[in-house]
PDB file of C-alpha atoms and ligand atoms in Angstrom:
ATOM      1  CA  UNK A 480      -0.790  35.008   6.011  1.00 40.00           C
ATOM      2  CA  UNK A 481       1.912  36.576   4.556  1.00 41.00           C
ATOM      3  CA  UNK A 482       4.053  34.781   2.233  1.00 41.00           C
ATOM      4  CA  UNK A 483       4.006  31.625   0.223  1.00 40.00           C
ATOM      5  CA  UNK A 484       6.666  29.089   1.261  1.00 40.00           C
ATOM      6  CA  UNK A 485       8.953  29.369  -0.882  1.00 38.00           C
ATOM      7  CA  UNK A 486      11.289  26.275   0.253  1.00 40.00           C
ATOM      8  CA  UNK A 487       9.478  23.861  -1.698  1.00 45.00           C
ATOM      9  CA  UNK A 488      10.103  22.558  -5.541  1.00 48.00           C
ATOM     10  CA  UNK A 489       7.902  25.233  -7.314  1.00 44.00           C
ATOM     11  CA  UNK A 490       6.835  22.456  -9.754  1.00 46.00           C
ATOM     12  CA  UNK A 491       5.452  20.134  -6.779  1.00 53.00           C
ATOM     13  CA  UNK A 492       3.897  22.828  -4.657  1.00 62.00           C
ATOM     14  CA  UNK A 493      -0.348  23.482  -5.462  1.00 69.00           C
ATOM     15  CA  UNK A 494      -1.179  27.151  -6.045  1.00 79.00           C
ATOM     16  CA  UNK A 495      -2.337  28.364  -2.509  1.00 79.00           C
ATOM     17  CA  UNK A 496      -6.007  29.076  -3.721  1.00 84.00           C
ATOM     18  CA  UNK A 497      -6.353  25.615  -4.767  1.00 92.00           C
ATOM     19  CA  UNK A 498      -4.784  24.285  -0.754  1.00 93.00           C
ATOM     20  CA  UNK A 499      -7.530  26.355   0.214  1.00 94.00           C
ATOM     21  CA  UNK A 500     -10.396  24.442  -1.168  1.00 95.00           C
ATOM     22  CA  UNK A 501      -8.524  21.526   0.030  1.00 96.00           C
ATOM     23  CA  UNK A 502      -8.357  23.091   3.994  1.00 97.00           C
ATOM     24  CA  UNK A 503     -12.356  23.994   3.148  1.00 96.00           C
ATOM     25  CA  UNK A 504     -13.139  20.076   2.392  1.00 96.00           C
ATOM     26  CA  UNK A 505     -11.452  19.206   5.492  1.00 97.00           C
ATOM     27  CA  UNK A 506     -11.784  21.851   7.914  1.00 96.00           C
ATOM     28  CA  UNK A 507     -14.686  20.766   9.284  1.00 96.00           C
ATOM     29  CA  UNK A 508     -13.967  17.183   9.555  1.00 96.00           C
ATOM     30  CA  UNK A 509     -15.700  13.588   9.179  1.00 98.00           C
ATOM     31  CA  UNK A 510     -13.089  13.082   6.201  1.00 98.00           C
ATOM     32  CA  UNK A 511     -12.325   9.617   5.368  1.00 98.00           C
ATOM     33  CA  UNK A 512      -9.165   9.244   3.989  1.00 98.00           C
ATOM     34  CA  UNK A 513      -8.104   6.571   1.167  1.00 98.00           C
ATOM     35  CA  UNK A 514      -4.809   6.590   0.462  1.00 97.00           C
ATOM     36  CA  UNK A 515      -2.054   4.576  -3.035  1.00 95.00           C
ATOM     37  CA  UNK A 516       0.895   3.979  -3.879  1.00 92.00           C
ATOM     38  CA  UNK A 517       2.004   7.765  -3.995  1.00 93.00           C
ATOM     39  CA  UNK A 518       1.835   8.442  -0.033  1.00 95.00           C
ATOM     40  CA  UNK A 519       4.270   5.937   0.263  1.00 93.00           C
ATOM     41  CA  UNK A 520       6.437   6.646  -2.857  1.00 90.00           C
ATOM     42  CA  UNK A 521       8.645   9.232  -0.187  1.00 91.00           C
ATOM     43  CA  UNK A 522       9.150   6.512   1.696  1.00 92.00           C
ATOM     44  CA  UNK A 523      11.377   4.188  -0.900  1.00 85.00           C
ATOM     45  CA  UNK A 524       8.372   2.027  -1.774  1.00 83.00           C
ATOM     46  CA  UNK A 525       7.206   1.952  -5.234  1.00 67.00           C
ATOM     47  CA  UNK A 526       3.849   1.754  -6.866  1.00 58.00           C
ATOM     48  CA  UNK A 527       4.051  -2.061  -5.439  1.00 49.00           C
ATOM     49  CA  UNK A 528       1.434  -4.614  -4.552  1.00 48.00           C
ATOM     50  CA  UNK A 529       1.960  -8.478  -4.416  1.00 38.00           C
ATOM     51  CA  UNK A 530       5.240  -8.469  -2.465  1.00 36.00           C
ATOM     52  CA  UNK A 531       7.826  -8.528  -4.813  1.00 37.00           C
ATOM     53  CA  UNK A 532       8.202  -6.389  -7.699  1.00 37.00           C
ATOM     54  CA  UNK A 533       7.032  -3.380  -8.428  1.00 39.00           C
ATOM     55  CA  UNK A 534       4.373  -2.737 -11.240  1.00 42.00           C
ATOM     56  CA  UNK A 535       6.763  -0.563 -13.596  1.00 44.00           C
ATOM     57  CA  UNK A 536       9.263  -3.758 -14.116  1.00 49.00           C
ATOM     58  CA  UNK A 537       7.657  -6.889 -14.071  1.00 57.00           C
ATOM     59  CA  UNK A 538       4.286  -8.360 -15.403  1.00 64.00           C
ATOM     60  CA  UNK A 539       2.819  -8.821 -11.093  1.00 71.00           C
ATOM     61  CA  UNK A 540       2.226 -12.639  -9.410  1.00 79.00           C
ATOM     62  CA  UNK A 541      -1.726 -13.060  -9.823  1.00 88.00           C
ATOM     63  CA  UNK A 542      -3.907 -15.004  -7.072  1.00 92.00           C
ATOM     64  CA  UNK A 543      -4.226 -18.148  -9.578  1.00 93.00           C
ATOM     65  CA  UNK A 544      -0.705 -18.206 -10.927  1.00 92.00           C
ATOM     66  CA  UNK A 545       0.337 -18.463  -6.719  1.00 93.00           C
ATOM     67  CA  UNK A 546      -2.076 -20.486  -6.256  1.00 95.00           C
ATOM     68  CA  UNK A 547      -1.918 -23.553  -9.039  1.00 95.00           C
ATOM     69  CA  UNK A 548       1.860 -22.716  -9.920  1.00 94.00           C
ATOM     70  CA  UNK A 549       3.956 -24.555  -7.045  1.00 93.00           C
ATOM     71  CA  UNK A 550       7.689 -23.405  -9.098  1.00 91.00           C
ATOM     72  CA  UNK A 551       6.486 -20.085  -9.516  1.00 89.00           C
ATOM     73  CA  UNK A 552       4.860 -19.625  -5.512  1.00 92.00           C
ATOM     74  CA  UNK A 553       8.401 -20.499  -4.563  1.00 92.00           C
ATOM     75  CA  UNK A 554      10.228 -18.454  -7.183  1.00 88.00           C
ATOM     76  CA  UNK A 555       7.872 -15.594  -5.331  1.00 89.00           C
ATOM     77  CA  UNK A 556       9.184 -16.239  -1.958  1.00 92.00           C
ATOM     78  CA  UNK A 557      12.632 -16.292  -3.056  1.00 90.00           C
ATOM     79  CA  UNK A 558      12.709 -13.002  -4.668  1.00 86.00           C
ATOM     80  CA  UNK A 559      10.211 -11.810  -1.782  1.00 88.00           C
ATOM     81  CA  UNK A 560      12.893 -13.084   0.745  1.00 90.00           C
ATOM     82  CA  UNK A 561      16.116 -10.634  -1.002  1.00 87.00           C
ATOM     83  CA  UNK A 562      13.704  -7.583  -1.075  1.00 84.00           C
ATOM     84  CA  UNK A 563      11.809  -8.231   2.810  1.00 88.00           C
ATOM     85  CA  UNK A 564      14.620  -6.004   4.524  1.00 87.00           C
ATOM     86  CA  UNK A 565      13.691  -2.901   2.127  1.00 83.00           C
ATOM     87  CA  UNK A 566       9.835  -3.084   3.095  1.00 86.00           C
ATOM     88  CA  UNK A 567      10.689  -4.468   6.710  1.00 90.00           C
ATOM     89  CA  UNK A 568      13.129  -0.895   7.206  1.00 92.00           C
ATOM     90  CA  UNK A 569      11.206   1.856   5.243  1.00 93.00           C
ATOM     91  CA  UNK A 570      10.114   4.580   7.198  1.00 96.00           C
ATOM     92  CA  UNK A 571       6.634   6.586   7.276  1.00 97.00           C
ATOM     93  CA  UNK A 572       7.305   9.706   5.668  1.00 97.00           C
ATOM     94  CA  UNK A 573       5.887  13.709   6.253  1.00 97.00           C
ATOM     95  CA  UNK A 574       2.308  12.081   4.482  1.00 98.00           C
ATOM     96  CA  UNK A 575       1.987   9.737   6.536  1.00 98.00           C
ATOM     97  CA  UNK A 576       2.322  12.024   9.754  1.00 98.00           C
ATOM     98  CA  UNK A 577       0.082  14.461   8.195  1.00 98.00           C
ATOM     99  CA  UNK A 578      -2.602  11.658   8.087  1.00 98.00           C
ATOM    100  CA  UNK A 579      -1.809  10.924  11.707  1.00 98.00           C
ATOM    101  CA  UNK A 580      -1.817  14.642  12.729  1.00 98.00           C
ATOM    102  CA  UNK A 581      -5.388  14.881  10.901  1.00 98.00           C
ATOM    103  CA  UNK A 582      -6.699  11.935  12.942  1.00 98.00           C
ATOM    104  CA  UNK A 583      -5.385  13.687  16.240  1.00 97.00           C
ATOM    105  CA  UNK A 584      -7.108  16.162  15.192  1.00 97.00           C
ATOM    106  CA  UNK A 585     -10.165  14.611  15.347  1.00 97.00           C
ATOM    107  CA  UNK A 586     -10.955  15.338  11.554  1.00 98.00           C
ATOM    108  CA  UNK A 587     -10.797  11.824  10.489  1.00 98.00           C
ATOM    109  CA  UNK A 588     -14.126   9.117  10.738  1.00 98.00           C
ATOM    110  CA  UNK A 589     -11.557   6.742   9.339  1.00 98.00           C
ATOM    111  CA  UNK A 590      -8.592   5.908   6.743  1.00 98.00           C
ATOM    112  CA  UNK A 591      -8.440   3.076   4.377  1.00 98.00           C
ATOM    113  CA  UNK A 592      -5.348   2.238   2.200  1.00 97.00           C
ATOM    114  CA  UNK A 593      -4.539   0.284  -0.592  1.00 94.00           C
ATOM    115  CA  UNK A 594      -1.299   0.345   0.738  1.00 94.00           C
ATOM    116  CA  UNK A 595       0.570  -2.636   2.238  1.00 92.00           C
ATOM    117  CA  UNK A 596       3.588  -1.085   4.128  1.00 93.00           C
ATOM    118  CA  UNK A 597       1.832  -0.458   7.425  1.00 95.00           C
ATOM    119  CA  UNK A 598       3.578   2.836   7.033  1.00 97.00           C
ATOM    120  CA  UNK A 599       0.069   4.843   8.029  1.00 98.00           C
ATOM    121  CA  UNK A 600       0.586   2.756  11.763  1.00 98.00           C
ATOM    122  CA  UNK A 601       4.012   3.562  11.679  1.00 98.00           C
ATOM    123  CA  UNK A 602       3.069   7.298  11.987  1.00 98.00           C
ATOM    124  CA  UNK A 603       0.570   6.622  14.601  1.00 98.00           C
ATOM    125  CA  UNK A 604      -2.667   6.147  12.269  1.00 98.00           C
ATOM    126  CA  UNK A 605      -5.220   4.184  14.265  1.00 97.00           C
ATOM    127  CA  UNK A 606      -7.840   1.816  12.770  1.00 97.00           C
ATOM    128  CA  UNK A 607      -6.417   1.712   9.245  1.00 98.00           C
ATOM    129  CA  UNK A 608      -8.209  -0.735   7.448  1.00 98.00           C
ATOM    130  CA  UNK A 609      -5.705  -2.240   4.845  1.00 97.00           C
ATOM    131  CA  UNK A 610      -7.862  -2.728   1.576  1.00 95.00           C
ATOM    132  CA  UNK A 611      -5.302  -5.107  -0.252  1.00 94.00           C
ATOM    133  CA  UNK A 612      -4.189  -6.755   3.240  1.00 94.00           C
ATOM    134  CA  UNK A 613      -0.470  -6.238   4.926  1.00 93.00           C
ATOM    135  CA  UNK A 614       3.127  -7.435   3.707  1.00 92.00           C
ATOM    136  CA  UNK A 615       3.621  -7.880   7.611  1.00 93.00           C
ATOM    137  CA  UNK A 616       1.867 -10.843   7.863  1.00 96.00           C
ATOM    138  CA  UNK A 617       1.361 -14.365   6.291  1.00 96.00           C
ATOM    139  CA  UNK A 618      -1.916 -16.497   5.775  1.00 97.00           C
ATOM    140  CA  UNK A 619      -1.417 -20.503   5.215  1.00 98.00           C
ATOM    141  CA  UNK A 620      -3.202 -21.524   2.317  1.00 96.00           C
ATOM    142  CA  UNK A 621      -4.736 -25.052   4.302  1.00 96.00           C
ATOM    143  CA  UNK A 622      -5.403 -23.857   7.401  1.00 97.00           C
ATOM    144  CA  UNK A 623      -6.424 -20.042   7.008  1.00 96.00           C
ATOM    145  CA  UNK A 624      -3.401 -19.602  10.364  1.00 97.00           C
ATOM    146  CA  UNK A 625      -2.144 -15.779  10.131  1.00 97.00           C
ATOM    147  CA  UNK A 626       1.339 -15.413  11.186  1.00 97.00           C
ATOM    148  CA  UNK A 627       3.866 -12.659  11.368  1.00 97.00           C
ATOM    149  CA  UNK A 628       5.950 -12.166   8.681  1.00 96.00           C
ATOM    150  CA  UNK A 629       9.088 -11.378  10.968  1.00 95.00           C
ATOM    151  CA  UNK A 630       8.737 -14.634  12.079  1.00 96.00           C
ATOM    152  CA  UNK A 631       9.031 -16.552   8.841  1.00 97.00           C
ATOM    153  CA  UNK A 632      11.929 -14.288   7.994  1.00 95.00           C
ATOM    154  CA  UNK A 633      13.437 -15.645  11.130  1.00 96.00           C
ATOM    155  CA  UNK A 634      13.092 -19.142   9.764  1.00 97.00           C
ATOM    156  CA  UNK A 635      13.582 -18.710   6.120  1.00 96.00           C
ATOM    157  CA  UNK A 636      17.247 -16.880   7.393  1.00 94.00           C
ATOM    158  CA  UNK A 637      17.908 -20.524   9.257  1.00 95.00           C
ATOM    159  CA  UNK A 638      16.814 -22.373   6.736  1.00 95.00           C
ATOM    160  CA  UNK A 639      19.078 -20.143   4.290  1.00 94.00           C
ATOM    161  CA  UNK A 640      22.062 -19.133   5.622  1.00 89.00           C
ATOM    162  CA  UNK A 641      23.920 -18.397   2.489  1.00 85.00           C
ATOM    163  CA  UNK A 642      20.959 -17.687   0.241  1.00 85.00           C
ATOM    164  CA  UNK A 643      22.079 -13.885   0.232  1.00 71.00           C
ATOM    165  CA  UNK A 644      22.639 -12.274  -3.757  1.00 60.00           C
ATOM    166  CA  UNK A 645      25.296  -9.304  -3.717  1.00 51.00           C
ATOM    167  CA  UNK A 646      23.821  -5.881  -2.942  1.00 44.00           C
ATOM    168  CA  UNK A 647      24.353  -4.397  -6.255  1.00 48.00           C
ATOM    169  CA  UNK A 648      21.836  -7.253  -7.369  1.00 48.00           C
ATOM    170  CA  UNK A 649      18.889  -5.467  -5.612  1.00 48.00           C
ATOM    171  CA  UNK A 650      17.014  -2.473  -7.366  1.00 49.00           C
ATOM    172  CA  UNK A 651      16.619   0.249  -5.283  1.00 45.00           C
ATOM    173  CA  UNK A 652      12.901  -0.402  -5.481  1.00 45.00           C
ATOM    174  CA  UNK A 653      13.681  -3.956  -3.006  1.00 47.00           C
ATOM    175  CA  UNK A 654      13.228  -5.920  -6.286  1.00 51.00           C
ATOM    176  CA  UNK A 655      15.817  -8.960  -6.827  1.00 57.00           C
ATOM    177  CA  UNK A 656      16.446  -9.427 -10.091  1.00 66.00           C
ATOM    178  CA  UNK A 657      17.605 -12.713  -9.942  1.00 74.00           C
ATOM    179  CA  UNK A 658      18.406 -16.134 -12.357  1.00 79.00           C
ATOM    180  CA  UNK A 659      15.750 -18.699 -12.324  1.00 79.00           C
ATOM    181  CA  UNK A 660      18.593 -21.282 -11.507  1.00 81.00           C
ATOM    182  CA  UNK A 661      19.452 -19.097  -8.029  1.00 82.00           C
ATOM    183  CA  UNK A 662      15.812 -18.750  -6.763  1.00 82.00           C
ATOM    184  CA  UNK A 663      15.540 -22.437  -7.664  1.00 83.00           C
ATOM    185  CA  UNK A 664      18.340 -22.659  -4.536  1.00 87.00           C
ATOM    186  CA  UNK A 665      15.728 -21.169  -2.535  1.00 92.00           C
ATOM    187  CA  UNK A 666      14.384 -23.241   0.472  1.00 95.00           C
ATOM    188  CA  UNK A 667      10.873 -22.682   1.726  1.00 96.00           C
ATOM    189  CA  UNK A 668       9.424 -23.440   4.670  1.00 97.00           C
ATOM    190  CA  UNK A 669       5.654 -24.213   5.638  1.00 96.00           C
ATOM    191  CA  UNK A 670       3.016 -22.987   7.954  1.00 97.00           C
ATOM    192  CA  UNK A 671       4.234 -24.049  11.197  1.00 96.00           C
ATOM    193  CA  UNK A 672       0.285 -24.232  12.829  1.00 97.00           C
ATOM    194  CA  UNK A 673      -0.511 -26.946  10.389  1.00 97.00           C
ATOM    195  CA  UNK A 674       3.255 -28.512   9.597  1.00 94.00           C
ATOM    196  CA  UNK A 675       1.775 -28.729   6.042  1.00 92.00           C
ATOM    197  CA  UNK A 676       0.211 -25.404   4.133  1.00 94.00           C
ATOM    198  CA  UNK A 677       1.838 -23.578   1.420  1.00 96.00           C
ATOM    199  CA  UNK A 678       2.215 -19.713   2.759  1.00 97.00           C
ATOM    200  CA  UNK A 679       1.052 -16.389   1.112  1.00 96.00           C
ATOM    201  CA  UNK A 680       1.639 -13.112   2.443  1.00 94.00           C
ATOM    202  CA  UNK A 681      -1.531 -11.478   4.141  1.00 95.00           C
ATOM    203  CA  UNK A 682      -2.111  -9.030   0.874  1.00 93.00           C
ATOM    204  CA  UNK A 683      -4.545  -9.377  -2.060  1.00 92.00           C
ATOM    205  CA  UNK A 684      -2.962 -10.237  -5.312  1.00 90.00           C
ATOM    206  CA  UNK A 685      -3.926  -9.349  -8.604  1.00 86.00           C
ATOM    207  CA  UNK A 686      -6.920 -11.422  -9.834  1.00 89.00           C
ATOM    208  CA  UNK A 687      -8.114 -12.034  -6.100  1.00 92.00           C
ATOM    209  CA  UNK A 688     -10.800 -10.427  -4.525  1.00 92.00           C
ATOM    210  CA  UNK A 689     -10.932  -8.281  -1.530  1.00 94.00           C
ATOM    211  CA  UNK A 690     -12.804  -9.994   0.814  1.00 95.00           C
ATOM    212  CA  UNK A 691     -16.413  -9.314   0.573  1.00 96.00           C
ATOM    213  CA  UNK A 692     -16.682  -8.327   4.660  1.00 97.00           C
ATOM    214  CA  UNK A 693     -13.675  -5.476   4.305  1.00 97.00           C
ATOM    215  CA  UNK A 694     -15.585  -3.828   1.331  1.00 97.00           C
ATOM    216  CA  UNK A 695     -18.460  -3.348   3.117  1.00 97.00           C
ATOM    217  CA  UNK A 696     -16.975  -1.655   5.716  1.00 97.00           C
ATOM    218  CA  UNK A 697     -15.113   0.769   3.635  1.00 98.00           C
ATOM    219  CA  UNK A 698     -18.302   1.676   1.886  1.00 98.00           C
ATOM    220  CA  UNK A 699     -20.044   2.155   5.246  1.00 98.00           C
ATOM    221  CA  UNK A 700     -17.345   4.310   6.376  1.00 98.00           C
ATOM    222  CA  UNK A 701     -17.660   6.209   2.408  1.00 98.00           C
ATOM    223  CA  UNK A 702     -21.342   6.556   2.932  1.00 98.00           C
ATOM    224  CA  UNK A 703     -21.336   8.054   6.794  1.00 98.00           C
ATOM    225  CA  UNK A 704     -18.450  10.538   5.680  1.00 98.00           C
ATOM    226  CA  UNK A 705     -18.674  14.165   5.040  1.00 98.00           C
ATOM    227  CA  UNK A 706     -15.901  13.971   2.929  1.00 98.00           C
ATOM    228  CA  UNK A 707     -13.847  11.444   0.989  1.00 98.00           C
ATOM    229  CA  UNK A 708      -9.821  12.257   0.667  1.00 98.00           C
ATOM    230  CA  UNK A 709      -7.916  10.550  -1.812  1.00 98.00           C
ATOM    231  CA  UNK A 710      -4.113  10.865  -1.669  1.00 98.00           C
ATOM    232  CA  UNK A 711      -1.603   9.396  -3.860  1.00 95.00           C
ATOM    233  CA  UNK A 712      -3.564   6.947  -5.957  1.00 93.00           C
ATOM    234  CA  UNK A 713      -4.188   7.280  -9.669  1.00 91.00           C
ATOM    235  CA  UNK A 714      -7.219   5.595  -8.561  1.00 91.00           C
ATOM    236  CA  UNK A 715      -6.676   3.054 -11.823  1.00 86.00           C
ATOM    237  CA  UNK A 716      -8.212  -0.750 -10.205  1.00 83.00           C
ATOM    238  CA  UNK A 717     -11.915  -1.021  -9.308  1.00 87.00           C
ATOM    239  CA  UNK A 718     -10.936  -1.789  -5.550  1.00 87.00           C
ATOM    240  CA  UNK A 719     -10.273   1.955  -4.827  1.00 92.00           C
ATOM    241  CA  UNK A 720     -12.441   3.910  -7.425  1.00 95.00           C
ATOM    242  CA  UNK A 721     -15.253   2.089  -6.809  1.00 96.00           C
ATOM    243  CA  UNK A 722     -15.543   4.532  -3.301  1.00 97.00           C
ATOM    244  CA  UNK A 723     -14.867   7.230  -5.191  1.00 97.00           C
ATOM    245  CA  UNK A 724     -18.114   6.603  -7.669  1.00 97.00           C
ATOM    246  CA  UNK A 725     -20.201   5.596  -4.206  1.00 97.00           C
ATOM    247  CA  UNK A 726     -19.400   9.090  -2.951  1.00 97.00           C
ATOM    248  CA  UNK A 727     -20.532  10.789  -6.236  1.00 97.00           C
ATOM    249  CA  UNK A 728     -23.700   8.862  -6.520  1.00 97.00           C
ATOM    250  CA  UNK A 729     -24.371  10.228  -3.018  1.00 98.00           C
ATOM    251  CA  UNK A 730     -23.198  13.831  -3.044  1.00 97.00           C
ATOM    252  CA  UNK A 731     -20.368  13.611  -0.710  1.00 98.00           C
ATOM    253  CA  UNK A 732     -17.721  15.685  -2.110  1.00 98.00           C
ATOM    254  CA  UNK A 733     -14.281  14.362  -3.588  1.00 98.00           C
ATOM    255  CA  UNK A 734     -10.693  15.819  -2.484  1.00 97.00           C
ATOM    256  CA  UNK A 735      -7.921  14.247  -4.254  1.00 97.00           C
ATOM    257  CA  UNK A 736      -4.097  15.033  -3.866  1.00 96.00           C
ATOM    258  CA  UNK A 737      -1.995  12.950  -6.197  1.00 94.00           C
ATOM    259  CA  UNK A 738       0.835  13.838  -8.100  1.00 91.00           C
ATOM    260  CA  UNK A 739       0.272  13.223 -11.865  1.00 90.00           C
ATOM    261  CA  UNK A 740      -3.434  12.411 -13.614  1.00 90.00           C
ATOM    262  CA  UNK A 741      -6.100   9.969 -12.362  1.00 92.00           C
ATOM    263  CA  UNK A 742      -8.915   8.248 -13.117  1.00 91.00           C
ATOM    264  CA  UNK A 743     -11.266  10.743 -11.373  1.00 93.00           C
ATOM    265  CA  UNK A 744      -9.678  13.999 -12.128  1.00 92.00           C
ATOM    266  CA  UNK A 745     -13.164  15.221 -13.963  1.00 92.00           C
ATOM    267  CA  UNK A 746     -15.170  13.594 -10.886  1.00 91.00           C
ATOM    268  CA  UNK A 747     -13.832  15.287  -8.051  1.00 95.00           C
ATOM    269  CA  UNK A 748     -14.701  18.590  -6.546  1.00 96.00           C
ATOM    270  CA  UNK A 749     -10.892  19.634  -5.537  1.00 96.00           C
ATOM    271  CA  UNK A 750      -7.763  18.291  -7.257  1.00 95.00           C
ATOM    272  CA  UNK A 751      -4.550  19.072  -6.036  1.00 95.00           C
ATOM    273  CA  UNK A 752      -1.801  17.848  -8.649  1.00 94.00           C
ATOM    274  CA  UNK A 753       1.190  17.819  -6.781  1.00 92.00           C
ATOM    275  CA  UNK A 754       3.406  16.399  -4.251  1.00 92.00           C
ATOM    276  CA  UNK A 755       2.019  14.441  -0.977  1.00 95.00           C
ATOM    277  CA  UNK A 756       4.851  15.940   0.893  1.00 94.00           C
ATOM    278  CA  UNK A 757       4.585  19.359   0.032  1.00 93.00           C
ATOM    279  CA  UNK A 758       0.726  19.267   0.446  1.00 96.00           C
ATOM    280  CA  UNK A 759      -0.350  17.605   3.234  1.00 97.00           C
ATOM    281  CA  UNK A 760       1.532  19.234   5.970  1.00 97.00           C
ATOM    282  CA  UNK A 761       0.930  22.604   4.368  1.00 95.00           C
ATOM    283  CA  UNK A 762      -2.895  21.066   5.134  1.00 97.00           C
ATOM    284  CA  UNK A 763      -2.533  20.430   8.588  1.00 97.00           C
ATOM    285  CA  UNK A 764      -1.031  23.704   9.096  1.00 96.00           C
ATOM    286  CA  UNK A 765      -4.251  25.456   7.685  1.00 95.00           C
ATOM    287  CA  UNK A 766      -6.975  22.908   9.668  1.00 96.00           C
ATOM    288  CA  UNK A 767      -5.360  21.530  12.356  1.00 89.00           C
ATOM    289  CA  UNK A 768      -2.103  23.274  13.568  1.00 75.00           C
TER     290      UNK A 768
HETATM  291 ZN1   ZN B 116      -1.445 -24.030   8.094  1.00 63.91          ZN
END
């Protein structure tokens, strides 16, 4: 050890005594990693859940509007339709491989995201369990049939050959800000198992529940951990902070890397407040390089 990096944004990079409380969590491994919205922020997707806009810029779809709203489901799929290519062509970025890397290195007992990307598999992650579900698949609403999302963007591009808004009409967050009267040119198509379902993507909206059978098993994996690693989530819904109160009720000890506050910062036993990027390969370089 002989110098600090210095090729890094001084503002995002942790002070190196604080990295090495972080490398102590994890050295010795059984960490089980639980990653947000802020792993994936490097990658061009934004704090984003529910498949079509991000949280910043509009008020999100919820599980009963989709549900009992037919104009608005379809409204969804039109907008989710302009901003698929962005989701379908981001990349995993140097977090993600980090996570990977740490799993190679047999430090891992397991990694759960809130995240919808797949960008953790992307990497090379193995048995991610997706907490809020995956963007890359659909579910028909009648007949419970999961199908790939690639798929139905095959068919929706048949179906809508000029349905196409101008680049300049897409944020650079994937969301299309469109007219009412355009997505209302929209054509949908239905779950092709049962000729007749309405189709949601495979992800948990706001107002649903994660199924009852997923939580378990993250809290099983929480409980049998040595260590619980959160990175990039401000930890602010239930469905992710709820693991982080199960580990303090049991004494496992809390790392948490996220850029900006959270709703744990006074719970956990090592906060790094700075970026994923920056941090987590500097990790692997002190526990598994
Ligand atoms: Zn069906």
């Amino acid at each position: 050890m002989t110098a600090v990096p210095t090729a890094v944004d001084p503002a995002a990079a942790a002070d190196p005594g604080t990295l090495d409380a972080l490398a102590g969590l994890v050295r010795d491994g059984d960490v089980v990693v639980l990653s947000g919205a802020g792993l994936s922020t490097d990658s061009g997707i934004p704090d984003y859940r529910g498949a079509t806009g991000s949280l910043r810029r509009h008020t999100p779809m919820t599980y009963q509007t989709f549900l009992r709203d037919p104009r608005g489901r379809h409204r969804y799929w039109a907008r989710s339709f302009v901003g698929w290519p962005q989701i379908r062509d981001a990349r995993p970025n140097a977090g993600h491989a980090a996570v990977a890397d740490l799993q190679r290195a047999g430090l891992l007992s397991g990694v759960v995201t809130q995240n919808v990307d797949g960008l953790h598999q992307a990497a090379g992650a193995r048995d991610v369990v997706e907490l809020h579900g995956g963007l890359d698949r659909t579910v028909c609403l009648a007949c419970g049939d999961v199908a790939d999302r690639g798929e139905l963007d095959r068919r929706l591009r048949a179906v809508n050959p000029r349905f196409g808004p101008h680049v300049d009409e897409v944020n650079p967050d994937g969301d299309a800000e469109l007219p009412d009267e355009v997505l209302d040119g929209f054509v949908m198509v239905e779950c092709t198992a049962c000729g007749r379902g309405p189709l949601k993507p495979d992800v948990v909206f706001f107002g649903e529940s994660v199924p009852r059978d997923r939580v378990d098993s993250c809290f099983a994996l929480v409980e049998q951990a040595a260590v619980l690693l959160v990175l990039g989530s401000s930890l602010t819904v239930m469905s992710g902070y709820r693991f982080v109160l199960r580990a303090e009720k049991l004494g496992i000890p809390v790392g948490l890397v996220n850029l900006g506050p959270t709703r744990a910062d006074a719970k956990v036993d090592v906060r790094v407040d700075a970026s994923l990027g920056t941090v987590l390969p500097e990790l692997v370089r002190r526990v598994a390089a």
